[in-house]
Structure formats: C-alpha cells, structure tokens
Short mmCIF file of C-alpha atoms and ligand atoms in Angstrom, two decimals:
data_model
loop_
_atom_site.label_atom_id
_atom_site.label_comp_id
_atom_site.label_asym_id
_atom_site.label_seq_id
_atom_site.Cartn_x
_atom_site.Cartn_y
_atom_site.Cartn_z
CA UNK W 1 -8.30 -30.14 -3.30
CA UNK W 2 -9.08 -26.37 -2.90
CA UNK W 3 -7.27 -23.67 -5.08
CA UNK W 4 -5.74 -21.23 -3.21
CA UNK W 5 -4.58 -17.50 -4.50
CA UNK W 6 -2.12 -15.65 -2.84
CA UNK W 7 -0.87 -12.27 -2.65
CA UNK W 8 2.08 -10.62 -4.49
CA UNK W 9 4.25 -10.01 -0.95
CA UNK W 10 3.93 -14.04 -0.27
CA UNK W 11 4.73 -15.28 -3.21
CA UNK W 12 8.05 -15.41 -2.47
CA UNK W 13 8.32 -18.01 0.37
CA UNK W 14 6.31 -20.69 -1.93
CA UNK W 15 8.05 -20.84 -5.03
CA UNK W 16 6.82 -17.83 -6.86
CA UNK W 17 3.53 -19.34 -7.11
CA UNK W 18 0.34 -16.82 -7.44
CA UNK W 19 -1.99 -19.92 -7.14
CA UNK W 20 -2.26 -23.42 -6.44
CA UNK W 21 -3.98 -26.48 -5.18
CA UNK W 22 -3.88 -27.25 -1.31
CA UNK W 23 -5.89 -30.37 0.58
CA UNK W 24 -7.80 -29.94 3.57
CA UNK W 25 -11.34 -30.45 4.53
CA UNK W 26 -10.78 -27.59 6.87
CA UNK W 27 -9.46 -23.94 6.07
CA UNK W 28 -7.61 -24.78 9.23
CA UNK W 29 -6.26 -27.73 7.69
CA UNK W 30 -5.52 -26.63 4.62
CA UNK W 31 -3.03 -23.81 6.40
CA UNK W 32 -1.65 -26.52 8.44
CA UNK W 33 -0.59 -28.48 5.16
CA UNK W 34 0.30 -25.29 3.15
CA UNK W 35 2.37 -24.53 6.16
CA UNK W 36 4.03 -28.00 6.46
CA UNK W 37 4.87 -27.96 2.43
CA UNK W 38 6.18 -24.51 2.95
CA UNK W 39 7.72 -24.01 6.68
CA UNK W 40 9.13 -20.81 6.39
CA UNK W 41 5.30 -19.64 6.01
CA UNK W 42 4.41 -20.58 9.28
CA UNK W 43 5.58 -17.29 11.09
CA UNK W 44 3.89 -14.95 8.53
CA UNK W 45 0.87 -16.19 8.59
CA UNK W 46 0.80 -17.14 12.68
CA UNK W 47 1.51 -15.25 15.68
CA UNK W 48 3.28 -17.65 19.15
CA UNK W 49 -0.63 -18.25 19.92
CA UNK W 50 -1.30 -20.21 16.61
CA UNK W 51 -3.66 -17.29 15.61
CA UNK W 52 -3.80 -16.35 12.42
CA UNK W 53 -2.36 -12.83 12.15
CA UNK W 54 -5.14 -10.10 11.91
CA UNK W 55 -3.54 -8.08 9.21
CA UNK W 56 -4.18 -11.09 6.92
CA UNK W 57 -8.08 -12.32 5.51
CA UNK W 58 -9.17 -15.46 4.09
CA UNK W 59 -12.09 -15.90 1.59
CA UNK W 60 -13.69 -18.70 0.85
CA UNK W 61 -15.41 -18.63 -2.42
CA UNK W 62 -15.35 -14.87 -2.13
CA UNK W 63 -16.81 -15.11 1.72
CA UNK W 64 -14.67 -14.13 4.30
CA UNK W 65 -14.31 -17.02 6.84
CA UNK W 66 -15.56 -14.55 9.44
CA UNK W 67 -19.76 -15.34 8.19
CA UNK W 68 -18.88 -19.07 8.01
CA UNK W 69 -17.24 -20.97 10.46
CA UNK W 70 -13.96 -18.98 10.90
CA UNK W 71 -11.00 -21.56 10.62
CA UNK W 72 -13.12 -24.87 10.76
CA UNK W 73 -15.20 -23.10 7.67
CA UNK W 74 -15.46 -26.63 5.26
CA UNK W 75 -13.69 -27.04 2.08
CA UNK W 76 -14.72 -28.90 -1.24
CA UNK W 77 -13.05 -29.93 -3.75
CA UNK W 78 -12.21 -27.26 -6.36
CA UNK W 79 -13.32 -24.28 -2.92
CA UNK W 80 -11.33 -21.21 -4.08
CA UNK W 81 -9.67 -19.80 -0.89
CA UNK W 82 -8.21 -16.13 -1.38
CA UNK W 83 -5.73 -15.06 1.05
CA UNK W 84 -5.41 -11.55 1.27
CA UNK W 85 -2.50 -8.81 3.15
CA UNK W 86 -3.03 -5.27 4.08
CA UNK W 87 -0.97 -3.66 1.62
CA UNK W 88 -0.45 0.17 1.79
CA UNK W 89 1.58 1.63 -1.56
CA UNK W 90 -0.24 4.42 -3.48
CA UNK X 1 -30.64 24.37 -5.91
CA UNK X 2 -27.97 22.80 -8.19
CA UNK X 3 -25.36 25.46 -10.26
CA UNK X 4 -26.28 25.94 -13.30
CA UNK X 5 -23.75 25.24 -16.69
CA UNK X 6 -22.36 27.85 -18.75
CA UNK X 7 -22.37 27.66 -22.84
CA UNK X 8 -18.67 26.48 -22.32
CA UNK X 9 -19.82 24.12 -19.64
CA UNK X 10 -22.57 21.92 -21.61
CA UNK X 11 -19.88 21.79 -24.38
CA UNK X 12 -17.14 20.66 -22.48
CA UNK X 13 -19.09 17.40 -20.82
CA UNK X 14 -21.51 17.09 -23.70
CA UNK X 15 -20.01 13.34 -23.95
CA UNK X 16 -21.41 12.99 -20.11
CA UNK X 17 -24.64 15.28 -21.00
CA UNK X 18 -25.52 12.42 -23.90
CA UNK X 19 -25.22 9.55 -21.22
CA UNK X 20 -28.79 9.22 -19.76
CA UNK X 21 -27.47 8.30 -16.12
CA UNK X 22 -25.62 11.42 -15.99
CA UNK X 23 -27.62 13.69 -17.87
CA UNK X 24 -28.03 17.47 -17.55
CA UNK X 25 -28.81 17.10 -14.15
CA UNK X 26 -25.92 14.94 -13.11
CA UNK X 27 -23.64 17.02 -14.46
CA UNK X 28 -24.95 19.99 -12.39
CA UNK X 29 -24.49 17.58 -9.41
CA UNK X 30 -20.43 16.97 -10.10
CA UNK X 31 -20.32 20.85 -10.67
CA UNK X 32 -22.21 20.83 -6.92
CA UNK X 33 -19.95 18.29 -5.53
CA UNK X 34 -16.13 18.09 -3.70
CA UNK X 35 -13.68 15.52 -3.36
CA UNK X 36 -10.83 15.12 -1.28
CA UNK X 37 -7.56 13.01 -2.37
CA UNK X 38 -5.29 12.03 0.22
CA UNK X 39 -1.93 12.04 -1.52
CA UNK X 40 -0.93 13.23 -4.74
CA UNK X 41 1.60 10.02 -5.68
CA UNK X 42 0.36 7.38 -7.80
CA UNK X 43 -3.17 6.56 -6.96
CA UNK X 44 -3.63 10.25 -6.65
CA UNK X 45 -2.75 11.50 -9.66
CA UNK X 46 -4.84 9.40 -12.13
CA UNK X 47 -7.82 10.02 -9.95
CA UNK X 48 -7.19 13.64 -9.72
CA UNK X 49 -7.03 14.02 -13.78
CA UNK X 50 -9.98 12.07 -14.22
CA UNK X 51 -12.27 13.85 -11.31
CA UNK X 52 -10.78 17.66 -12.94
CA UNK X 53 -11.72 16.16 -16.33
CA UNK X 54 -15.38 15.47 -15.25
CA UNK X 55 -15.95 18.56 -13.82
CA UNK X 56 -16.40 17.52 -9.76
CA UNK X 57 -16.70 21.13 -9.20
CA UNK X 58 -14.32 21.01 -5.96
CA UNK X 59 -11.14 18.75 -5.77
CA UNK X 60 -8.56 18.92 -2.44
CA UNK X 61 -5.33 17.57 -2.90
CA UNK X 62 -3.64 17.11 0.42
CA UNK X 63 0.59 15.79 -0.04
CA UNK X 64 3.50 17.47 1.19
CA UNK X 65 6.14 16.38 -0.89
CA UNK X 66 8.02 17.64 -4.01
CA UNK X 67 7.99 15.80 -7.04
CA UNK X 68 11.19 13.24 -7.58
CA UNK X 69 12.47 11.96 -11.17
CA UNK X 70 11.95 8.53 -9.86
CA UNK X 71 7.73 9.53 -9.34
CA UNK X 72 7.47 9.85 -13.14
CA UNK X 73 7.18 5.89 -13.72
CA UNK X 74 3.90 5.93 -12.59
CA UNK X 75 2.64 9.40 -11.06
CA UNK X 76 1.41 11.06 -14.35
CA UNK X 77 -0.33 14.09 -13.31
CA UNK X 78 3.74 15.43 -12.53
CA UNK X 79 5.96 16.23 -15.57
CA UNK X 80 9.90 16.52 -16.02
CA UNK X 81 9.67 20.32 -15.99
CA UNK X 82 7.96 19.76 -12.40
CA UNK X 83 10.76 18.23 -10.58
CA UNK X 84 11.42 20.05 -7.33
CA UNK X 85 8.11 21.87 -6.90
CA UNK X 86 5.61 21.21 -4.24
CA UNK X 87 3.49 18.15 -5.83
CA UNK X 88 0.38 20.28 -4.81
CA UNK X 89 1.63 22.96 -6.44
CA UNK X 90 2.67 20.83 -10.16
CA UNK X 91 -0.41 18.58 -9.78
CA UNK X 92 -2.86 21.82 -9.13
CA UNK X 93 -1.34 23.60 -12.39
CA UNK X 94 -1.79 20.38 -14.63
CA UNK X 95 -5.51 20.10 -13.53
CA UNK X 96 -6.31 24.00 -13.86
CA UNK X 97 -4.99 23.16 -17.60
CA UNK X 98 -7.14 20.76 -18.19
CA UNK X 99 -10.15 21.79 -16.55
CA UNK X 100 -10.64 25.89 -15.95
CA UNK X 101 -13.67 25.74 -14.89
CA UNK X 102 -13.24 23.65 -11.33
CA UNK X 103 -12.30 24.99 -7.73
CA UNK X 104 -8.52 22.98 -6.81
CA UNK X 105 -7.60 23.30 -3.01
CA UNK X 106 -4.15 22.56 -2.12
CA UNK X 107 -3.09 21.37 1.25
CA UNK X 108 0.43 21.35 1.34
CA UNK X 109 1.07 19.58 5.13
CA UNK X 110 0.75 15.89 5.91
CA UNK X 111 -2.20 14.26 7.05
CA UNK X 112 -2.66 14.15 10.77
CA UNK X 113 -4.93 13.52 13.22
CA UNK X 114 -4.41 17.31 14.36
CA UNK X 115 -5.80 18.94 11.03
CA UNK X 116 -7.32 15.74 9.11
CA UNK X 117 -11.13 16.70 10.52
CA UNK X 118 -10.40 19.98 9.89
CA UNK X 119 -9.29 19.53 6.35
CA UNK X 120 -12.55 16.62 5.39
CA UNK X 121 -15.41 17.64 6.72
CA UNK X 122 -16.33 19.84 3.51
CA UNK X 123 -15.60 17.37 1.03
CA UNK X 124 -18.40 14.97 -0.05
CA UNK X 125 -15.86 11.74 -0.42
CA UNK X 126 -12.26 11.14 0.50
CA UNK X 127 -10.13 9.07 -1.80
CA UNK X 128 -7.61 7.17 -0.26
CA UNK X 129 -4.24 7.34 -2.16
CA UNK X 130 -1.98 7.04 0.53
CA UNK X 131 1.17 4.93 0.38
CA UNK X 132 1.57 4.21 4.37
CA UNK X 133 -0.49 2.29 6.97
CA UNK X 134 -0.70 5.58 9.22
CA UNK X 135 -2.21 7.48 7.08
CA UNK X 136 -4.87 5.29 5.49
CA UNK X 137 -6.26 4.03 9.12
CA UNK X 138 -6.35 7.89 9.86
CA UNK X 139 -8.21 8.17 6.50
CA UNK X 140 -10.52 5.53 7.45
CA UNK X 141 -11.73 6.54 10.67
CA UNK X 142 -11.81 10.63 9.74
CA UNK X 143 -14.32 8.79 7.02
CA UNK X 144 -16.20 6.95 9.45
CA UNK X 145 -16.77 9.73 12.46
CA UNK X 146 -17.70 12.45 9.46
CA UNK X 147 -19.95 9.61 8.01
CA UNK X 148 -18.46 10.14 4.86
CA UNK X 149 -17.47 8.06 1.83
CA UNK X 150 -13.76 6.40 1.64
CA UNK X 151 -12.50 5.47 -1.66
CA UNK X 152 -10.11 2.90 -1.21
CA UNK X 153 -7.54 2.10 -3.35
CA UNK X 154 -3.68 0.18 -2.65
CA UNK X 155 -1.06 -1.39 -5.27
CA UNK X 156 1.86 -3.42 -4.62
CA UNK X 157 3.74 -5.10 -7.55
CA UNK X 158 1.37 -6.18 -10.07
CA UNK X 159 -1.63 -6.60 -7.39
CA UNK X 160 -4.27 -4.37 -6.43
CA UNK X 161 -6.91 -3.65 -4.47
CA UNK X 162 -10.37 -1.37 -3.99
CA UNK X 163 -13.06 -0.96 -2.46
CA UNK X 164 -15.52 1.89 -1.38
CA UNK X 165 -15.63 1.70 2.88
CA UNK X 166 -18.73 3.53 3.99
CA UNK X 167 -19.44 2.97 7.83
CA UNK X 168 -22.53 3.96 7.30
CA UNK X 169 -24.36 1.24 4.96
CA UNK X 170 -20.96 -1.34 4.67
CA UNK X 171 -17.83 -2.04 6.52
CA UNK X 172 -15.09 0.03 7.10
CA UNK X 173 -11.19 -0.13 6.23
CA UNK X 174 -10.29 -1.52 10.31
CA UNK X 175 -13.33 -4.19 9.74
CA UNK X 176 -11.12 -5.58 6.80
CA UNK X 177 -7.58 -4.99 8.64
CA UNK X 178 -8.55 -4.83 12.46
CA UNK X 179 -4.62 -4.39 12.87
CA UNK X 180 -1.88 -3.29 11.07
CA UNK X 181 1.30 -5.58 10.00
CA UNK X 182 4.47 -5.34 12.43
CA UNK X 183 6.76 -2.55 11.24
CA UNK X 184 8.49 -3.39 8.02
CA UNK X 185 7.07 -6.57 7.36
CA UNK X 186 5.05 -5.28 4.06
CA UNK X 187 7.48 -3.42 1.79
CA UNK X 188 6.21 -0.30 0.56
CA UNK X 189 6.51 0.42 -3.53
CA UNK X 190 9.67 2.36 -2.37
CA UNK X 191 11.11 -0.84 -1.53
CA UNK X 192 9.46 -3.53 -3.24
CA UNK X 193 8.57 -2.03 -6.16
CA UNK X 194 5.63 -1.41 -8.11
CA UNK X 195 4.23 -1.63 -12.13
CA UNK X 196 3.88 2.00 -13.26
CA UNK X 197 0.55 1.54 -14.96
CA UNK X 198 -1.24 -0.16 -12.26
CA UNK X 199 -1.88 2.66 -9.74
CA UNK X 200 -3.60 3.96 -13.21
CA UNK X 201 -5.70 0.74 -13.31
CA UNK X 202 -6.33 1.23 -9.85
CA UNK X 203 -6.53 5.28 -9.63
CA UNK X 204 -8.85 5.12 -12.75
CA UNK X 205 -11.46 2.43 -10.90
CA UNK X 206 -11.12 4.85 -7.89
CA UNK X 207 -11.99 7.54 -9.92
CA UNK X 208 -14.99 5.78 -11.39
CA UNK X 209 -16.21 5.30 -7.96
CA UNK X 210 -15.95 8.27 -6.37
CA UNK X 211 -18.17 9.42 -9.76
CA UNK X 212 -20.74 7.19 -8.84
CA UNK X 213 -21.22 7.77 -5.48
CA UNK X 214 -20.94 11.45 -6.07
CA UNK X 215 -23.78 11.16 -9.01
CA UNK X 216 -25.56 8.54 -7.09
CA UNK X 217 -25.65 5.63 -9.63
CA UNK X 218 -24.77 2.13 -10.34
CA UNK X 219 -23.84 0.08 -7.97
CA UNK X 220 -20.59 1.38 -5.38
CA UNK X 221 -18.38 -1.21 -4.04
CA UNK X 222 -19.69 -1.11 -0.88
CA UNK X 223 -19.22 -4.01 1.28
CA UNK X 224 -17.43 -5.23 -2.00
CA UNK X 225 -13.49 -5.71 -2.29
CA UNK X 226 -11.69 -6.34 -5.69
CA UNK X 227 -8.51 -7.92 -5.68
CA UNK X 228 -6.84 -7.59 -9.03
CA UNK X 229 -3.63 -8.80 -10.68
CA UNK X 230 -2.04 -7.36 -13.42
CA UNK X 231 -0.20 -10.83 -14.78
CA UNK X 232 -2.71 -13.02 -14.40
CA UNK X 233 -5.43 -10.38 -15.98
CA UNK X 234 -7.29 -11.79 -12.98
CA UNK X 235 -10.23 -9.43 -11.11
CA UNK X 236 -11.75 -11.49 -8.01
CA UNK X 237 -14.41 -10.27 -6.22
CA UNK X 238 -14.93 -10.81 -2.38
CA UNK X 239 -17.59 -9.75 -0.29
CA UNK X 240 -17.44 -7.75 2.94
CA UNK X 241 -19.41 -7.47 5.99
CA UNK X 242 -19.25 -5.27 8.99
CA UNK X 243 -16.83 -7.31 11.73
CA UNK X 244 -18.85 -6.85 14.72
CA UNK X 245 -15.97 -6.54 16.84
CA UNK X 246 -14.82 -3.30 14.18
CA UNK X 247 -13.18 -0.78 17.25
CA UNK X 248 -14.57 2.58 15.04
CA UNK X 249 -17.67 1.79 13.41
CA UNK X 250 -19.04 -1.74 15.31
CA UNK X 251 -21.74 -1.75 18.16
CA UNK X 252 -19.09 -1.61 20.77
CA UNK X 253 -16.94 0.54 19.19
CA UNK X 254 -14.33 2.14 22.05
CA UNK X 255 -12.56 4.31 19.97
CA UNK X 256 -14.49 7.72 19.52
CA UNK X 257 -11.43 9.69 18.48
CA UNK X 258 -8.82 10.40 16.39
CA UNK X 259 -5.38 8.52 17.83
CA UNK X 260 -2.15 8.79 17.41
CA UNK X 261 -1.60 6.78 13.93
CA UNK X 262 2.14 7.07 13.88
CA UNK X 263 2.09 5.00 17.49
CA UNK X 264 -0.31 2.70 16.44
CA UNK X 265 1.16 1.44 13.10
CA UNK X 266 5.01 1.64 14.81
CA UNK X 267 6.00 3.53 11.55
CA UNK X 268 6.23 7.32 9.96
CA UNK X 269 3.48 8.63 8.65
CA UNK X 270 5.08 8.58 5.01
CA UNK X 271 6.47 6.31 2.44
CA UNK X 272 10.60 7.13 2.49
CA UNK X 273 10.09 7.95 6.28
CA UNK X 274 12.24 5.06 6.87
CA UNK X 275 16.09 6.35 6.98
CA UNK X 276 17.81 3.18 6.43
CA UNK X 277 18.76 2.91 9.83
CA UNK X 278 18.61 -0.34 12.53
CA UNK X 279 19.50 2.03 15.53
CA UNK X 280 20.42 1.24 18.59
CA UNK X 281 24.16 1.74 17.43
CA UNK X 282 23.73 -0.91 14.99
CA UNK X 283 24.61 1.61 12.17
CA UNK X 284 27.68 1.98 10.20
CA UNK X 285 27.44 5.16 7.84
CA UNK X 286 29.00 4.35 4.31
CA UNK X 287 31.68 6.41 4.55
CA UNK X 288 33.06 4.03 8.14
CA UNK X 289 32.41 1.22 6.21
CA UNK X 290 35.24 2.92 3.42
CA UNK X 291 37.67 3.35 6.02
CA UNK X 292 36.95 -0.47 7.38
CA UNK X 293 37.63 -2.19 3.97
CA UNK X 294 40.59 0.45 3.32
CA UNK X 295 43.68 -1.70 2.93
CA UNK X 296 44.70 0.08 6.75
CA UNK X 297 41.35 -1.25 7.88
CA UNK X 298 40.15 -4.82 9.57
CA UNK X 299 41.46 -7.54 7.53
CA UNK X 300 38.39 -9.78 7.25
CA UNK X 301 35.08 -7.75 7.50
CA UNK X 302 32.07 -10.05 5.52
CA UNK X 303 29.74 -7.89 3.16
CA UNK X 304 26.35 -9.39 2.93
CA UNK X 305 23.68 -8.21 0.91
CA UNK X 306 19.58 -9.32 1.42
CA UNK X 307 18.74 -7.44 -1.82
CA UNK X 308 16.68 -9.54 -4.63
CA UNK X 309 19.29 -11.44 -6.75
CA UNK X 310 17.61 -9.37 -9.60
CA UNK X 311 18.27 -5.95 -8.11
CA UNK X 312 22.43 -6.96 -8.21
CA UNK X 313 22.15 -6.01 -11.64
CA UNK X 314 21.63 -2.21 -11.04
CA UNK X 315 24.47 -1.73 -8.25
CA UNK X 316 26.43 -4.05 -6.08
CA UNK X 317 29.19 -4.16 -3.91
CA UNK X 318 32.27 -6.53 -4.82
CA UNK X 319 32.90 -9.59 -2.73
CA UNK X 320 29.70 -8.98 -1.40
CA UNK X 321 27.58 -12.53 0.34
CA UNK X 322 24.06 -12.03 -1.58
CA UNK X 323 21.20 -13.85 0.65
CA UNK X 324 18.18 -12.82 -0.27
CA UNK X 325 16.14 -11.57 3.32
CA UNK X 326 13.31 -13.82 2.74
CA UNK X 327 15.52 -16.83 2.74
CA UNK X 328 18.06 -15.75 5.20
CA UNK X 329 16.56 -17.84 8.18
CA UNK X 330 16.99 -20.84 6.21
CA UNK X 331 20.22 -20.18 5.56
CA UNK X 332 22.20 -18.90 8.49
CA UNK X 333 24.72 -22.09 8.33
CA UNK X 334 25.93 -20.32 5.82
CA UNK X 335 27.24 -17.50 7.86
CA UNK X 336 29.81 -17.38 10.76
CA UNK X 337 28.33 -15.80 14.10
CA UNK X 338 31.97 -15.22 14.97
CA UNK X 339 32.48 -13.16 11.91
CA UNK X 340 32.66 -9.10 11.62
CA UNK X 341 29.56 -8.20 9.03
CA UNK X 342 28.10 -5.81 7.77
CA UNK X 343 24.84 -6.06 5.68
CA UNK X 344 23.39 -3.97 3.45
CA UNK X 345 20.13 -3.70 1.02
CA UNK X 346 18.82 -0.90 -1.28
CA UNK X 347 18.11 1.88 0.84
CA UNK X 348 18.47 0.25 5.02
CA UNK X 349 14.93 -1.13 5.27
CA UNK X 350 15.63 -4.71 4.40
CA UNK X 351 18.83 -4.90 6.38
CA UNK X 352 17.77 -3.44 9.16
CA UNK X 353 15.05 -6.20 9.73
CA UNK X 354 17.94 -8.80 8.43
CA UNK X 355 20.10 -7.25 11.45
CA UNK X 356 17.33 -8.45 14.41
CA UNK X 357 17.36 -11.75 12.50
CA UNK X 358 21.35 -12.53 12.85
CA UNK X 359 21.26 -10.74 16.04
CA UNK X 360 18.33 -13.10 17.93
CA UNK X 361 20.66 -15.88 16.14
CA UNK X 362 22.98 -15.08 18.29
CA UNK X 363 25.46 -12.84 15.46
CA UNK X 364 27.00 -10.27 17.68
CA UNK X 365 29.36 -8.38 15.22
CA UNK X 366 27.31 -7.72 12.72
CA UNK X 367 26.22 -4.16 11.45
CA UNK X 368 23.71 -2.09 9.20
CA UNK X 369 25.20 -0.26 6.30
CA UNK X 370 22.62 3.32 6.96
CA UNK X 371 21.09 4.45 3.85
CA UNK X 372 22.28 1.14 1.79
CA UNK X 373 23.86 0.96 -1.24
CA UNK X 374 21.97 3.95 -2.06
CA UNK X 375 23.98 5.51 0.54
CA UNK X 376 27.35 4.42 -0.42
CA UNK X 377 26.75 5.28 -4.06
CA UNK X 378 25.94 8.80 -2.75
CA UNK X 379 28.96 9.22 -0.56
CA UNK X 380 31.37 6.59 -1.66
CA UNK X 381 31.26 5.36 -5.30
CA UNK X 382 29.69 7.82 -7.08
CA UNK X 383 30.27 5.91 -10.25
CA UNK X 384 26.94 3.70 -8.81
CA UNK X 385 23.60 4.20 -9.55
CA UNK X 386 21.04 5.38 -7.31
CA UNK X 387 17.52 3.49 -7.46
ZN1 ZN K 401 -15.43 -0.90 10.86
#
C-alpha cells in the first residue's frame, strides 16, 4: 500500500484525514480506489472526461507523475504519493 | 561599482558583515539591490520587515487596501493605531522605523496587467504575496517575460507552500498550475480561514529566499516546491521540472502577453472581491429576509445554513437547517425541493455555490441570503458578531 498526503482544502471529504494508506499498483488505480472509498471525491479531483483536473499535481516520491509515466506511473509498497491544490491566500 | 556603507551602516548589519557568505561585499550588494512585494497582507508583511531589516537597499510594496482589525491576526507589519490608513502607507512608516537607511516605494493601485510591467521591471525579484489566483498568474508571467525572479509563497489553514519560479533556469508558476480552479471552489483565508503565524513561517522562508537570490548564495528553490504543514510539523520536498506544454515559458509557448487575469481565473482580482451574492436574482438582501420571517410574512420559509458546524458558535440564526456545503450533495433527501429556502453562510460565498447545487437538483424556491450572516448582523441583529 502507498501513503498518500493530502491537502488542507480536501481533507474534508475523507474524514479529516491529512494522510493515509491507499492500494494500487497504479497512481491511476490508486485514485480509482481512493475515489470508490470516498465517492464524493470523485468530482474534485475529475472533470466529465475522467481527466484529472489540471489545477491539482501528484508526486510520487517527490516526482511529479509528469517525468514518470503520468497516471500509469507504478506504485510500491510504502510509494509516498503527494497530492497537491493551487491554493492562493497570502 | 557597488555603494559603499556608512559608519552607521557596517554597525547596523555587523551580525551579516561577520557571516562569511555575506560579508562586506554582500552587504554592499543588498544595499545595490530592489525587491518588489506584491501585496502587503500576510505573506507581505513578514517579508517586508525582514528584507527592510537586512538592508535590500530598495523595497516596492504594491496593495491597495486599508488596514482592517480583522488583518492584525496575522499581518504584523500593521498595528492597532493603523486601522483605516492605506496599508502602503502604515506598512511604509513601520519599515522606515526600523530601517532609515533603505529607499520604500509605495504603489497604492492594484496589480494589473495595465501597469504590472510598468511597476517590475526595476526591481531585481518579485515576491509573490498575493491572496487571489488573478493576481499571482499575472505575477508569474510579468516574472517570466522580464526574466526575473518570482518568490512564491501561498497559505491556507495550517498548509503552506513555496517555491522560487524562475523561467529562466526552472519552471514557472503555470508549469505547476497550467489552469486555475473553477470560481469558488478553493476558499480563500477570508473564507476558510487561516493560522496567524503561518504566513510568518511562510513570509519568513520567502524572505530568506529572495536574500539568497539577491546575494547569490546557497542553493534557491528553484525547480524545488516545499509543501509544509503546520500540525503535522511536516516539510516535504517535491521536485519541479519545466512542463513542456507550459503556455508562457515552454518551447511552444503562445502566449507572449499580458491577458486579461480577471477573465481567465472567472474571479476579482482581490481577496473580499466576492460580495456575497449568487446573482441572477437569486439574492435576498437581509433586510427582505426580516420582513419574510416577520410574523405578517410567509408562514413556512426554511433557513439553511452550509457554514462549518464549528463556525455556529460565533453567530447563527435560530431555527436555522445547518448542512455543512461539502456534504450537502449527500444529503439533499434531507431537504424538500417544494419548500421556500433561503440559505445562508458567513459572508455569501459558500451559499452562493450551495444555491447552483439545490438549483441543478431541481430546488426552484430557494434563495441566497447577500452578504450572509455577516450581512444580517450588520443590518438586522446588530446584537451578532461580525467575523
Ligand atoms: Zn512555465
């Protein structure tokens, strides 16, 4: 299982949580069970297209998904995945 | 040929003169060098205070607004006996205080695509300490056609984030965040909230930043991103790369200009630009929604309020539904369509998105109290607080 982190502004839709542990052997698959374990996730994170939103980056032990394999990008066990929002206060 | 430093001078930074990567010569360097700071709010003033302190010989402050009583939980370059002047104005007086011997500039106008590459291109750095999406892409690509350095700095809650964007030898801020989010969807610190000390964790690493790129030393967070949390006492570390499909500083870049910011984020260039209001006659002012509970009024009318159950403590409305936003979708059975509503949050932001919720569920009679409770402690029950 890979740890994932999330940001403040989600915490709210999965139980207050800043991080826990997800399965997947995919980053894509990991989203898809986060998603299923939390539903009302699923349009945050996901535009009608199945895309993940743009304003929103994943890391993968501190790479973003971008330089490896974007959403098929392979997980092992104890990965750390940080996903990250634009946020804009100053 | 770098200024030279008075008697006064070498006293004043003889802590920096003893530290052999500043040196003598580095601190001739600050006294060469400028910095601009977009905003003058919570990022903006730690930064500011720590840039006057270290003699950066030439600070610009751009804001526009006037210091607020509710700005003094976290903004500390403002005092009490500053409320209701110009923040340029209160924030240039506290730095002249503290450090004589520097050059302040004060813009007092927002930041705009009409005056923005006016207003940079003399300053060595830019430090972003904006609190709206408009203004920080606008800050991001004035950085990246001037080729200069942006500071980058943003707090929410008890997160933060930084990073130094520098088109030149890293990524920049739209290589990160291509896009911005849909209108609303991130709350700003206005609405959400936000830990008064952080934007000084954040504003101080900011700070430290800019001093290194100024001096030339260390290692800058280009291409770097920190992403810290105050509860956990957690700093990760991610890298950054250019995105080669970056629309300002990529190979194929196709936007050469300044745009129209406002348009492109869907929001006001500022933080409270917001008024509270769901438009399209969707509004009911507080002092209507008085007249509709009056005894004389509509009989059943349903008050429901998407505030944070947390936030009922400060003000709240009696016989009021609460449902937090974030969990109204899953909990529209609980509501009547058929029912006359209105609903209502702090200040109009939250409601207003609650309202196109019930209203693509098919709610037809349901309306946004403008302004919030805010609102209707302001013209209704003064006996409310305002937050
Ligand atoms: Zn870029």
């Amino acid at each position: 299982m890979a740890i994932v982190r999330f940001p403040a502004l989600m915490k709210f839709y999965v139980d207050n949580q800043s991080e826990f542990s997800v399965t997947g052997s995919t980053v894509k698959e990991l989203l898809d069970n986060l998603v299923v374990r939390y539903p009302t996730l699923k349009t945050h994170l996901f535009d009608s297209n199945g895309s993940l939103r743009r304003y929103f980056n994943i890391f993968v032990n501190g790479v973003h998904i971008r330089e490896l394999n974007g959403m098929d990008s392979p997980l092992n066990e104890n990965d750390k995945i940080i996903l990250m929002a634009s946020a804009a206060g100053g | 040929m770098l200024p030279e430093l008075s008697r006064e001078e070498i006293l004043r930074y003889s802590r920096h003169l003893l530290i052999p990567e500043v040196g003598l010569e580095g601190q001739r360097k600050l006294k060469n060098s400028s910095a601009l700071i977009v905003g003058t709010g919570g990022l903006g003033s730690p930064v500011a205070l720590y840039l006057a302190a270290a003699g950066v010989g030439r600070i610009g402050l751009v804001d526009y607004d006037v210091v607020e009583l509710s700005n003094l939980q976290r903004q500390v370059i403002h005092g009490t006996s500053t409320i209701g002047k110009l923040k340029v104005d209160s924030a240039k007086e506290k730095l002249q205080d503290l450090n004589p011997d520097i050059q302040i500039d004060i813009y007092n106008e927002p930041f705009t695509s009409a005056n923005a590459l006016r207003i940079a291109k003399d300053y060595d750095v830019l430090i972003d300490g904006t609190d709206n999406f408009p203004t920080r892409y606008l800050t991001n690509d004035v950085c990246v056609f001037l080729g200069k350095p942006n500071i980058y700095g943003s707090i929410f809650r008890f997160d933060g984030q930084l990073s130094v964007f520098y088109a030149k030898e890293g990524p920049c801020y739209r290589c990160l965040f291509p896009e911005p989010p849909p209108p609303g969807l991130i709350p700003s610190c206005a609405e959400g909230g936000v830990l008064g000390i952080l934007p000084g964790t954040i504003g101080t690493l900011q700070a430290t930043e800019a001093l290194k790129v100024l001096l030339g030393i260390g290692e800058p967070m280009i291409g770097k991103l920190l992403l810290y949390n105050a509860l956990d006492m957690s700093f990760d570390f991610v890298n950054l790369k250019k995105n080669p499909k970056c629309r300002v500083c990529g190979p194929n870049a196709d936007i050469k200009e300044l745009i129209d910011y406002e348009e492109f984020c869907g929001v006001p260039g500022h933080d409270h630009g917001v008024d509270g209001s769901a438009g399209a006659g969707l509004d009911i002012p507080a002092l209507d929604l008085k007249n509709r509970l009056s005894p004389a009024g509509n009989s059943k009318l349903i008050l429901l309020d998407v505030r944070e159950p947390h936030e009922l403590q400060i003000s709240a409305l009696p016989n009021a539904i609460n449902i937090p936003l974030g969990q109204l979708a899953a909990r529209l059975t609980e509501l009547d369509s058929a029912d006359d509503m209105v609903v209502f949050c702090k200040a109009g932001t939250r409601s207003a998105r609650a309202l196109e919720l019930l209203v693509s569920a098919g709610f037809k009679k349901v309306k946004n109290l403008k302004g919030g409770i805010n609102a209707w402690a302001m013209d209704v029950d003064q006996s409310l607080p305002i937050y």
